[in-house]
Amino acid sequence: MRRFGLVLLATTALSGCHMPGQPQPGPEVPRPEAVMSFAQLYGENCSGCHGADGRNGSAMELANPLYLAIIDDAALRNIITNGEKGTLMPGFGNAAGGNLTDEQVNALVSGMRAKWAKPNVLSGMTAPAWKASHPGDATRGAAVYAQACARCHGNTPQKPGPAGSILDGSFLALVNDQTIRTIVIAGRDDIGQPDWRNVMPGRALTDAEITDLSVWLIAQTPPHPGHPYPGTQPLAPHTR
Amino acid sequence: MPWYRRTYDWLERRLQLEGPIKDAVLHPVPKSTASWWYVFGSASAVLLVLQVVTGILLALVYSPSASHAWNILQVLNQQVPLGWFLRAMHGWGSNFMVAVVVIHMAQVFLFGAYKFPRELTWIIGVFLLLLTLGMAFTGQVLRFDQDAYWGLAIGASILGRVPWIGGQLVHLMLGGPIINGATLTRFFALHVFILPGTLLVLTVLHVWMVVKLGINEWPMPGRLVRRETYIQEYNELAHKDGLPFFPGAAWKDAYFAAAILLAVAICAAIFGPYGPTGTPDPTVINTVPRPDPPFLWIYTVLSYLPPEMETPFLLIVPPIAIAVLLGLPFVAGVGEKSWWRRPVAVFTVMFLAVCWASFTHLATSTPWSPKMNAWSGSPIPTAFLEHRTPLERQGANVFQEKQCRNCHSIGGSGGERGPALDDVATRLTEDQLIRQVLLGGGNMPAYGSTLSPPETTALVRFLNTLHPNYQPAASDASRAVAEQGGVPPASTVEPGNGQHKTQ
Amino acid sequence: MDEKLPPPSPHEQEQLLERDRISRRSFLMNVGLAINAAVGVLLAVPVVAYILGPVMRRREYLTWVDLGDAAKFNPGETKLVSFRNPFTNEWDGETANIPAYVRTAAPGRYTVFAVNCAHLGCPVRWFSESQLFMCPCHGGVYYADGSRASGPPERGLFEYPTKIENGHLLIEAGQMPTLSNRAAVRPCGEQSQPTLVKRIAPCPGTDEPTIG
Ligand code: FES
């Protein structure tokens, strides 16, 4: 026990300096709703689909300054909280059955802006609005597709272009017109896909063209997308 | 005569302790027992004293109130000077104590020290082990964090499996219908009064018998224990070729005791106290309960037992194990002591040690649990998304969104409950993938009612790209035949056949 | 050292005992022991009763608990709610807040699941995207209707009995559900199940494998 006493004495003497085992301030595991750090919130809730740094994910690139420039906070908040109907983006807010409080959603939105937004990304140009302002015209959309998209994505689902088909029924069933609009405008610089200025040879797409295009694309969704035997009825009704 | 000598004499004349203590300390022991192998018993006792002292110190601040205990631990960690260090000493002391007690037991077993006339010493030792484990579990409860709460839930659920009286046992254990303040107070009483009281009394008896019956001599192959002659043989050994316990053998105990206390202190200073993890609020569902180190192996066992064996195992095996331990000195009370001639004993210890180590190791990575945040928190490595079509990318989204990732890893991250899918397309054809996803099977739930046809198509297309490093994709020979109108290819061993995926 | 009072030798002790063996004193001693035994038994009764208090008070702790307006549960959704346990003391703090999952299969059809896994009581988590409950402890998984999907559990999730009164959803709750109280009883059959699952496991709670 003498040695133990010595150790304790030494420890007391050392207590002025910081020992590695000393707990950090604050509880080791805070209540889930008390987590406010953007890195942790994004890492646990978003990075799975949107990529580790908002880039190179399977879903939309969030570290895309163009995207952050066209979408406003309210829209971002709404998508995070309630999800995006017609797509695979689920709602993460408490109201939609998710885990995030309103404050945490705010922290995500402001964190994304602080980390990834660039003030001069449009450099004077006005980008088309994030939300379509009028119902599009599908027939004109077909022409836009043939001019702007068919080069890379092919003219029919059976003959996809080098970038893969976007006329595939299953693909179209998993996105909505907003997905298409967003990706056409903002592009994905992380995987080398062009924004609205560079899709068409020679000029940028106009707002109206993008609207028409997305309406036409969504209209191409077949009645039974992804169904191997389209004649028969699905086995169980889709529950969502 | 100096003053301290006079005080000593004054006290001794009244206490009369010198005689018995001298007897105990100076009694001769066989020379062979002055070995480093014999230090674990005394080390357990020293750790027990450490636990009592640190426990009392913690009790100066702690309060067993369900609504306050967790906050008090925060205060201990953050505000009371060196409160965190005492918590850490107590926590690490507990780990060390369990470890040293188990090592002590293994050593006693291998050295045949449980044989005549030390049967009762062994039996009491078994109870001391159980009490030590009981202290470890009840101590974890007093930490009263999420892990403690759900640890109690697991304990109650195990009791709930007892036939007929299970329900009553649960209420008895919890002190009421749910885990709440009454539960904490009864575990407090157990941890602070009942178990340590029993532990101390039994320890005194245990040590008393060690002193009275002598320390087990170093076993020699061929020196058999016989009831008729053993005592005489031992006394001869101790007196002819012996030395007084103090200081002959005790100095090693002293060195080891100091070393182990120092080790506890160093662990405490470096790794710090255990938790507390989140608050004991059952409405916080997002938690992944983990038991403390001494119980990790049980966690593994409970995960791997087949469901139908579980209740019998939980209720029958522990009593049998305890009965075996208690019955051991009666079954093998005499005869050979040396491990050189007891292969079964040696292999039993080795087998148990290997099982324990691998179970504990498994429980640190819990490959059986879904990783609850993997679907939203583990990005798919870029390599698995490069040059994929839009549909395949959507498939990756489906893969994440439908929580497939919680059980299946890709690129080394994600759950390990199901197989890793990095190269699933080399194992399953598209048709097989569709079947597996929709109908489940093995240990996989059926997703048929949750996945829409487009989601299934996208998911399977994505999975179908997972045959990295130019490995050939799995192919279905019958498809090729069907595509040729039912005509089988001329030769089935054509070079390159099956190397290309049939679309 | 010499003034120490020598203890009586074993021989002397023997003699002293022998002298008192059959005498008034030894009789009185025996009666004294008997009285102590009787008092001991008498005292043990309240002690045992005190210890068994939580069990003796009643077999099951159950009462109807109001989960609030039933209209706030949207059809097709499964929602995490929490209620204050009806048998509680003020000092139970947050441990008396008990969570539960309310599933609204169709308008007006409510199933309320305990969060405790039917395996060993860990809190299962609901994933609306894949319509599964997953357990963090040993990997138990349940379908949306509570039936076992995979992992160590032998049966489906525990359900609270429900009823609707004045538009409020009530459940019969109060104790931790385990395999040996009322929660274990679970009718099998006409529960709404996904067609596919019904075909695979005819009755939830049986330990039939899912398929394959
Ligand atoms: S407690 Fe849920 S699987 Fe064991």
PDB file of N, CA, C and O in Angstrom, chain C residues 8-56:
ATOM      1  N   PRO C   8      -8.253 -20.885  29.316  1.00  0.00           N
ATOM      2  CA  PRO C   8      -8.463 -22.223  29.864  1.00  0.00           C
ATOM      3  C   PRO C   8      -7.998 -23.265  28.869  1.00  0.00           C
ATOM      4  O   PRO C   8      -8.227 -23.122  27.667  1.00  0.00           O
ATOM      5  N   SER C   9      -7.326 -24.266  29.403  1.00  0.00           N
ATOM      6  CA  SER C   9      -6.821 -25.303  28.506  1.00  0.00           C
ATOM      7  C   SER C   9      -7.993 -26.121  27.996  1.00  0.00           C
ATOM      8  O   SER C   9      -9.061 -26.118  28.606  1.00  0.00           O
ATOM      9  N   PRO C  10      -7.829 -26.807  26.888  1.00  0.00           N
ATOM     10  CA  PRO C  10      -8.925 -27.618  26.348  1.00  0.00           C
ATOM     11  C   PRO C  10      -9.483 -28.566  27.400  1.00  0.00           C
ATOM     12  O   PRO C  10     -10.693 -28.777  27.486  1.00  0.00           O
ATOM     13  N   HIS C  11      -8.595 -29.084  28.203  1.00  0.00           N
ATOM     14  CA  HIS C  11      -9.056 -30.030  29.206  1.00  0.00           C
ATOM     15  C   HIS C  11      -9.995 -29.366  30.204  1.00  0.00           C
ATOM     16  O   HIS C  11     -11.081 -29.874  30.527  1.00  0.00           O
ATOM     17  N   GLU C  12      -9.576 -28.173  30.649  1.00  0.00           N
ATOM     18  CA  GLU C  12     -10.411 -27.451  31.600  1.00  0.00           C
ATOM     19  C   GLU C  12     -11.768 -27.098  30.985  1.00  0.00           C
ATOM     20  O   GLU C  12     -12.810 -27.225  31.620  1.00  0.00           O
ATOM     21  N   GLN C  13     -11.737 -26.681  29.716  1.00  0.00           N
ATOM     22  CA  GLN C  13     -12.997 -26.336  29.040  1.00  0.00           C
ATOM     23  C   GLN C  13     -13.929 -27.536  29.042  1.00  0.00           C
ATOM     24  O   GLN C  13     -15.118 -27.427  29.332  1.00  0.00           O
ATOM     25  N   GLU C  14     -13.360 -28.680  28.706  1.00  0.00           N
ATOM     26  CA  GLU C  14     -14.139 -29.921  28.657  1.00  0.00           C
ATOM     27  C   GLU C  14     -14.825 -30.160  30.001  1.00  0.00           C
ATOM     28  O   GLU C  14     -16.022 -30.434  30.063  1.00  0.00           O
ATOM     29  N   GLN C  15     -14.039 -29.968  31.053  1.00  0.00           N
ATOM     30  CA  GLN C  15     -14.577 -30.217  32.396  1.00  0.00           C
ATOM     31  C   GLN C  15     -15.727 -29.270  32.712  1.00  0.00           C
ATOM     32  O   GLN C  15     -16.773 -29.676  33.220  1.00  0.00           O
ATOM     33  N   LEU C  16     -15.520 -27.979  32.357  1.00  0.00           N
ATOM     34  CA  LEU C  16     -16.562 -26.999  32.643  1.00  0.00           C
ATOM     35  C   LEU C  16     -17.854 -27.363  31.925  1.00  0.00           C
ATOM     36  O   LEU C  16     -18.946 -27.309  32.512  1.00  0.00           O
ATOM     37  N   LEU C  17     -17.737 -27.742  30.659  1.00  0.00           N
ATOM     38  CA  LEU C  17     -18.917 -28.106  29.892  1.00  0.00           C
ATOM     39  C   LEU C  17     -19.612 -29.312  30.513  1.00  0.00           C
ATOM     40  O   LEU C  17     -20.835 -29.348  30.654  1.00  0.00           O
ATOM     41  N   GLU C  18     -18.798 -30.317  30.872  1.00  0.00           N
ATOM     42  CA  GLU C  18     -19.336 -31.564  31.428  1.00  0.00           C
ATOM     43  C   GLU C  18     -20.175 -31.262  32.673  1.00  0.00           C
ATOM     44  O   GLU C  18     -21.273 -31.781  32.837  1.00  0.00           O
ATOM     45  N   ARG C  19     -19.638 -30.339  33.494  1.00  0.00           N
ATOM     46  CA  ARG C  19     -20.310 -30.027  34.749  1.00  0.00           C
ATOM     47  C   ARG C  19     -21.715 -29.477  34.490  1.00  0.00           C
ATOM     48  O   ARG C  19     -22.640 -29.727  35.209  1.00  0.00           O
ATOM     49  N   ASP C  20     -21.833 -28.722  33.399  1.00  0.00           N
ATOM     50  CA  ASP C  20     -23.110 -28.054  33.130  1.00  0.00           C
ATOM     51  C   ASP C  20     -24.021 -28.832  32.200  1.00  0.00           C
ATOM     52  O   ASP C  20     -25.068 -28.358  31.807  1.00  0.00           O
ATOM     53  N   ARG C  21     -23.597 -29.998  31.792  1.00  0.00           N
ATOM     54  CA  ARG C  21     -24.339 -30.648  30.720  1.00  0.00           C
ATOM     55  C   ARG C  21     -25.802 -30.898  31.098  1.00  0.00           C
ATOM     56  O   ARG C  21     -26.711 -30.471  30.423  1.00  0.00           O
ATOM     57  N   ILE C  22     -26.002 -31.597  32.188  1.00  0.00           N
ATOM     58  CA  ILE C  22     -27.375 -31.848  32.607  1.00  0.00           C
ATOM     59  C   ILE C  22     -27.603 -31.057  33.873  1.00  0.00           C
ATOM     60  O   ILE C  22     -27.207 -31.454  34.960  1.00  0.00           O
ATOM     61  N   SER C  23     -28.221 -29.933  33.700  1.00  0.00           N
ATOM     62  CA  SER C  23     -28.436 -29.099  34.882  1.00  0.00           C
ATOM     63  C   SER C  23     -29.500 -28.079  34.544  1.00  0.00           C
ATOM     64  O   SER C  23     -29.974 -27.990  33.414  1.00  0.00           O
ATOM     65  N   ARG C  24     -29.866 -27.315  35.525  1.00  0.00           N
ATOM     66  CA  ARG C  24     -30.844 -26.264  35.307  1.00  0.00           C
ATOM     67  C   ARG C  24     -30.294 -25.281  34.272  1.00  0.00           C
ATOM     68  O   ARG C  24     -30.983 -24.818  33.391  1.00  0.00           O
ATOM     69  N   ARG C  25     -28.977 -24.998  34.421  1.00  0.00           N
ATOM     70  CA  ARG C  25     -28.399 -24.007  33.504  1.00  0.00           C
ATOM     71  C   ARG C  25     -28.503 -24.452  32.062  1.00  0.00           C
ATOM     72  O   ARG C  25     -28.877 -23.690  31.174  1.00  0.00           O
ATOM     73  N   SER C  26     -28.184 -25.722  31.827  1.00  0.00           N
ATOM     74  CA  SER C  26     -28.198 -26.148  30.424  1.00  0.00           C
ATOM     75  C   SER C  26     -29.632 -26.178  29.909  1.00  0.00           C
ATOM     76  O   SER C  26     -29.894 -25.855  28.750  1.00  0.00           O
ATOM     77  N   PHE C  27     -30.563 -26.508  30.796  1.00  0.00           N
ATOM     78  CA  PHE C  27     -31.960 -26.472  30.372  1.00  0.00           C
ATOM     79  C   PHE C  27     -32.355 -25.061  29.968  1.00  0.00           C
ATOM     80  O   PHE C  27     -32.928 -24.816  28.913  1.00  0.00           O
ATOM     81  N   LEU C  28     -32.002 -24.115  30.850  1.00  0.00           N
ATOM     82  CA  LEU C  28     -32.337 -22.730  30.546  1.00  0.00           C
ATOM     83  C   LEU C  28     -31.688 -22.287  29.242  1.00  0.00           C
ATOM     84  O   LEU C  28     -32.278 -21.587  28.432  1.00  0.00           O
ATOM     85  N   MET C  29     -30.439 -22.734  29.049  1.00  0.00           N
ATOM     86  CA  MET C  29     -29.751 -22.363  27.807  1.00  0.00           C
ATOM     87  C   MET C  29     -30.512 -22.873  26.582  1.00  0.00           C
ATOM     88  O   MET C  29     -30.710 -22.159  25.606  1.00  0.00           O
ATOM     89  N   ASN C  30     -30.967 -24.134  26.689  1.00  0.00           N
ATOM     90  CA  ASN C  30     -31.687 -24.705  25.552  1.00  0.00           C
ATOM     91  C   ASN C  30     -32.984 -23.962  25.283  1.00  0.00           C
ATOM     92  O   ASN C  30     -33.323 -23.669  24.135  1.00  0.00           O
ATOM     93  N   VAL C  31     -33.705 -23.632  26.361  1.00  0.00           N
ATOM     94  CA  VAL C  31     -34.939 -22.874  26.178  1.00  0.00           C
ATOM     95  C   VAL C  31     -34.616 -21.523  25.541  1.00  0.00           C
ATOM     96  O   VAL C  31     -35.303 -21.058  24.633  1.00  0.00           O
ATOM     97  N   GLY C  32     -33.534 -20.940  26.031  1.00  0.00           N
ATOM     98  CA  GLY C  32     -33.139 -19.648  25.455  1.00  0.00           C
ATOM     99  C   GLY C  32     -32.892 -19.748  23.970  1.00  0.00           C
ATOM    100  O   GLY C  32     -33.339 -18.910  23.184  1.00  0.00           O
ATOM    101  N   LEU C  33     -32.209 -20.800  23.551  1.00  0.00           N
ATOM    102  CA  LEU C  33     -31.950 -20.999  22.118  1.00  0.00           C
ATOM    103  C   LEU C  33     -33.264 -21.154  21.362  1.00  0.00           C
ATOM    104  O   LEU C  33     -33.455 -20.563  20.295  1.00  0.00           O
ATOM    105  N   ALA C  34     -34.182 -21.931  21.945  1.00  0.00           N
ATOM    106  CA  ALA C  34     -35.456 -22.171  21.279  1.00  0.00           C
ATOM    107  C   ALA C  34     -36.227 -20.863  21.118  1.00  0.00           C
ATOM    108  O   ALA C  34     -36.805 -20.592  20.057  1.00  0.00           O
ATOM    109  N   ILE C  35     -36.224 -20.067  22.182  1.00  0.00           N
ATOM    110  CA  ILE C  35     -36.945 -18.781  22.090  1.00  0.00           C
ATOM    111  C   ILE C  35     -36.346 -17.935  20.981  1.00  0.00           C
ATOM    112  O   ILE C  35     -37.055 -17.349  20.154  1.00  0.00           O
ATOM    113  N   ASN C  36     -35.024 -17.929  20.897  1.00  0.00           N
ATOM    114  CA  ASN C  36     -34.385 -17.129  19.857  1.00  0.00           C
ATOM    115  C   ASN C  36     -34.750 -17.630  18.468  1.00  0.00           C
ATOM    116  O   ASN C  36     -34.958 -16.845  17.553  1.00  0.00           O
ATOM    117  N   ALA C  37     -34.823 -18.964  18.334  1.00  0.00           N
ATOM    118  CA  ALA C  37     -35.198 -19.521  17.036  1.00  0.00           C
ATOM    119  C   ALA C  37     -36.598 -19.074  16.670  1.00  0.00           C
ATOM    120  O   ALA C  37     -36.860 -18.647  15.539  1.00  0.00           O
ATOM    121  N   ALA C  38     -37.517 -19.142  17.667  1.00  0.00           N
ATOM    122  CA  ALA C  38     -38.897 -18.755  17.384  1.00  0.00           C
ATOM    123  C   ALA C  38     -38.977 -17.290  16.989  1.00  0.00           C
ATOM    124  O   ALA C  38     -39.619 -16.926  15.997  1.00  0.00           O
ATOM    125  N   VAL C  39     -38.297 -16.437  17.749  1.00  0.00           N
ATOM    126  CA  VAL C  39     -38.315 -15.002  17.426  1.00  0.00           C
ATOM    127  C   VAL C  39     -37.702 -14.775  16.052  1.00  0.00           C
ATOM    128  O   VAL C  39     -38.183 -13.969  15.253  1.00  0.00           O
ATOM    129  N   GLY C  40     -36.654 -15.559  15.764  1.00  0.00           N
ATOM    130  CA  GLY C  40     -36.010 -15.423  14.457  1.00  0.00           C
ATOM    131  C   GLY C  40     -36.983 -15.719  13.334  1.00  0.00           C
ATOM    132  O   GLY C  40     -37.089 -14.955  12.374  1.00  0.00           O
ATOM    133  N   VAL C  41     -37.731 -16.809  13.483  1.00  0.00           N
ATOM    134  CA  VAL C  41     -38.711 -17.150  12.450  1.00  0.00           C
ATOM    135  C   VAL C  41     -39.751 -16.049  12.330  1.00  0.00           C
ATOM    136  O   VAL C  41     -40.120 -15.619  11.237  1.00  0.00           O
ATOM    137  N   LEU C  42     -40.210 -15.582  13.493  1.00  0.00           N
ATOM    138  CA  LEU C  42     -41.215 -14.518  13.508  1.00  0.00           C
ATOM    139  C   LEU C  42     -40.708 -13.287  12.764  1.00  0.00           C
ATOM    140  O   LEU C  42     -41.429 -12.672  11.974  1.00  0.00           O
ATOM    141  N   LEU C  43     -39.444 -12.937  12.993  1.00  0.00           N
ATOM    142  CA  LEU C  43     -38.887 -11.748  12.349  1.00  0.00           C
ATOM    143  C   LEU C  43     -38.654 -11.992  10.861  1.00  0.00           C
ATOM    144  O   LEU C  43     -38.696 -11.065  10.062  1.00  0.00           O
ATOM    145  N   ALA C  44     -38.392 -13.255  10.527  1.00  0.00           N
ATOM    146  CA  ALA C  44     -38.105 -13.538   9.123  1.00  0.00           C
ATOM    147  C   ALA C  44     -39.324 -13.304   8.252  1.00  0.00           C
ATOM    148  O   ALA C  44     -39.194 -12.931   7.086  1.00  0.00           O
ATOM    149  N   VAL C  45     -40.510 -13.501   8.823  1.00  0.00           N
ATOM    150  CA  VAL C  45     -41.723 -13.348   8.015  1.00  0.00           C
ATOM    151  C   VAL C  45     -41.821 -11.947   7.406  1.00  0.00           C
ATOM    152  O   VAL C  45     -41.896 -11.804   6.189  1.00  0.00           O
ATOM    153  N   PRO C  46     -41.796 -10.905   8.222  1.00  0.00           N
ATOM    154  CA  PRO C  46     -41.859  -9.572   7.594  1.00  0.00           C
ATOM    155  C   PRO C  46     -40.679  -9.298   6.674  1.00  0.00           C
ATOM    156  O   PRO C  46     -40.836  -8.612   5.656  1.00  0.00           O
ATOM    157  N   VAL C  47     -39.505  -9.822   7.028  1.00  0.00           N
ATOM    158  CA  VAL C  47     -38.336  -9.549   6.171  1.00  0.00           C
ATOM    159  C   VAL C  47     -38.549 -10.157   4.793  1.00  0.00           C
ATOM    160  O   VAL C  47     -38.379  -9.492   3.769  1.00  0.00           O
ATOM    161  N   VAL C  48     -38.966 -11.421   4.776  1.00  0.00           N
ATOM    162  CA  VAL C  48     -39.188 -12.068   3.478  1.00  0.00           C
ATOM    163  C   VAL C  48     -40.308 -11.372   2.732  1.00  0.00           C
ATOM    164  O   VAL C  48     -40.218 -11.107   1.522  1.00  0.00           O
ATOM    165  N   ALA C  49     -41.372 -11.049   3.463  1.00  0.00           N
ATOM    166  CA  ALA C  49     -42.490 -10.373   2.810  1.00  0.00           C
ATOM    167  C   ALA C  49     -42.032  -9.040   2.223  1.00  0.00           C
ATOM    168  O   ALA C  49     -42.438  -8.659   1.116  1.00  0.00           O
ATOM    169  N   TYR C  50     -41.171  -8.357   2.947  1.00  0.00           N
ATOM    170  CA  TYR C  50     -40.656  -7.070   2.466  1.00  0.00           C
ATOM    171  C   TYR C  50     -39.862  -7.262   1.180  1.00  0.00           C
ATOM    172  O   TYR C  50     -40.018  -6.531   0.207  1.00  0.00           O
ATOM    173  N   ILE C  51     -39.008  -8.299   1.196  1.00  0.00           N
ATOM    174  CA  ILE C  51     -38.181  -8.545   0.008  1.00  0.00           C
ATOM    175  C   ILE C  51     -39.055  -8.929  -1.184  1.00  0.00           C
ATOM    176  O   ILE C  51     -38.829  -8.488  -2.306  1.00  0.00           O
ATOM    177  N   LEU C  52     -40.074  -9.744  -0.905  1.00  0.00           N
ATOM    178  CA  LEU C  52     -40.930 -10.186  -2.001  1.00  0.00           C
ATOM    179  C   LEU C  52     -41.986  -9.151  -2.373  1.00  0.00           C
ATOM    180  O   LEU C  52     -42.827  -9.396  -3.228  1.00  0.00           O
ATOM    181  N   GLY C  53     -41.933  -7.989  -1.717  1.00  0.00           N
ATOM    182  CA  GLY C  53     -42.945  -6.962  -1.939  1.00  0.00           C
ATOM    183  C   GLY C  53     -43.315  -6.732  -3.396  1.00  0.00           C
ATOM    184  O   GLY C  53     -44.482  -6.821  -3.769  1.00  0.00           O
ATOM    185  N   PRO C  54     -42.330  -6.463  -4.250  1.00  0.00           N
ATOM    186  CA  PRO C  54     -42.668  -6.165  -5.641  1.00  0.00           C
ATOM    187  C   PRO C  54     -43.427  -7.304  -6.318  1.00  0.00           C
ATOM    188  O   PRO C  54     -44.139  -7.079  -7.289  1.00  0.00           O
ATOM    189  N   VAL C  55     -43.236  -8.529  -5.845  1.00  0.00           N
ATOM    190  CA  VAL C  55     -43.903  -9.666  -6.475  1.00  0.00           C
ATOM    191  C   VAL C  55     -45.276  -9.885  -5.870  1.00  0.00           C
ATOM    192  O   VAL C  55     -46.239 -10.184  -6.562  1.00  0.00           O
ATOM    193  N   MET C  56     -45.348  -9.716  -4.530  1.00  0.00           N
ATOM    194  CA  MET C  56     -46.586 -10.084  -3.866  1.00  0.00           C
ATOM    195  C   MET C  56     -47.690  -9.079  -4.132  1.00  0.00           C
ATOM    196  O   MET C  56     -48.860  -9.418  -4.061  1.00  0.00           O
TER     197      MET C  56
END
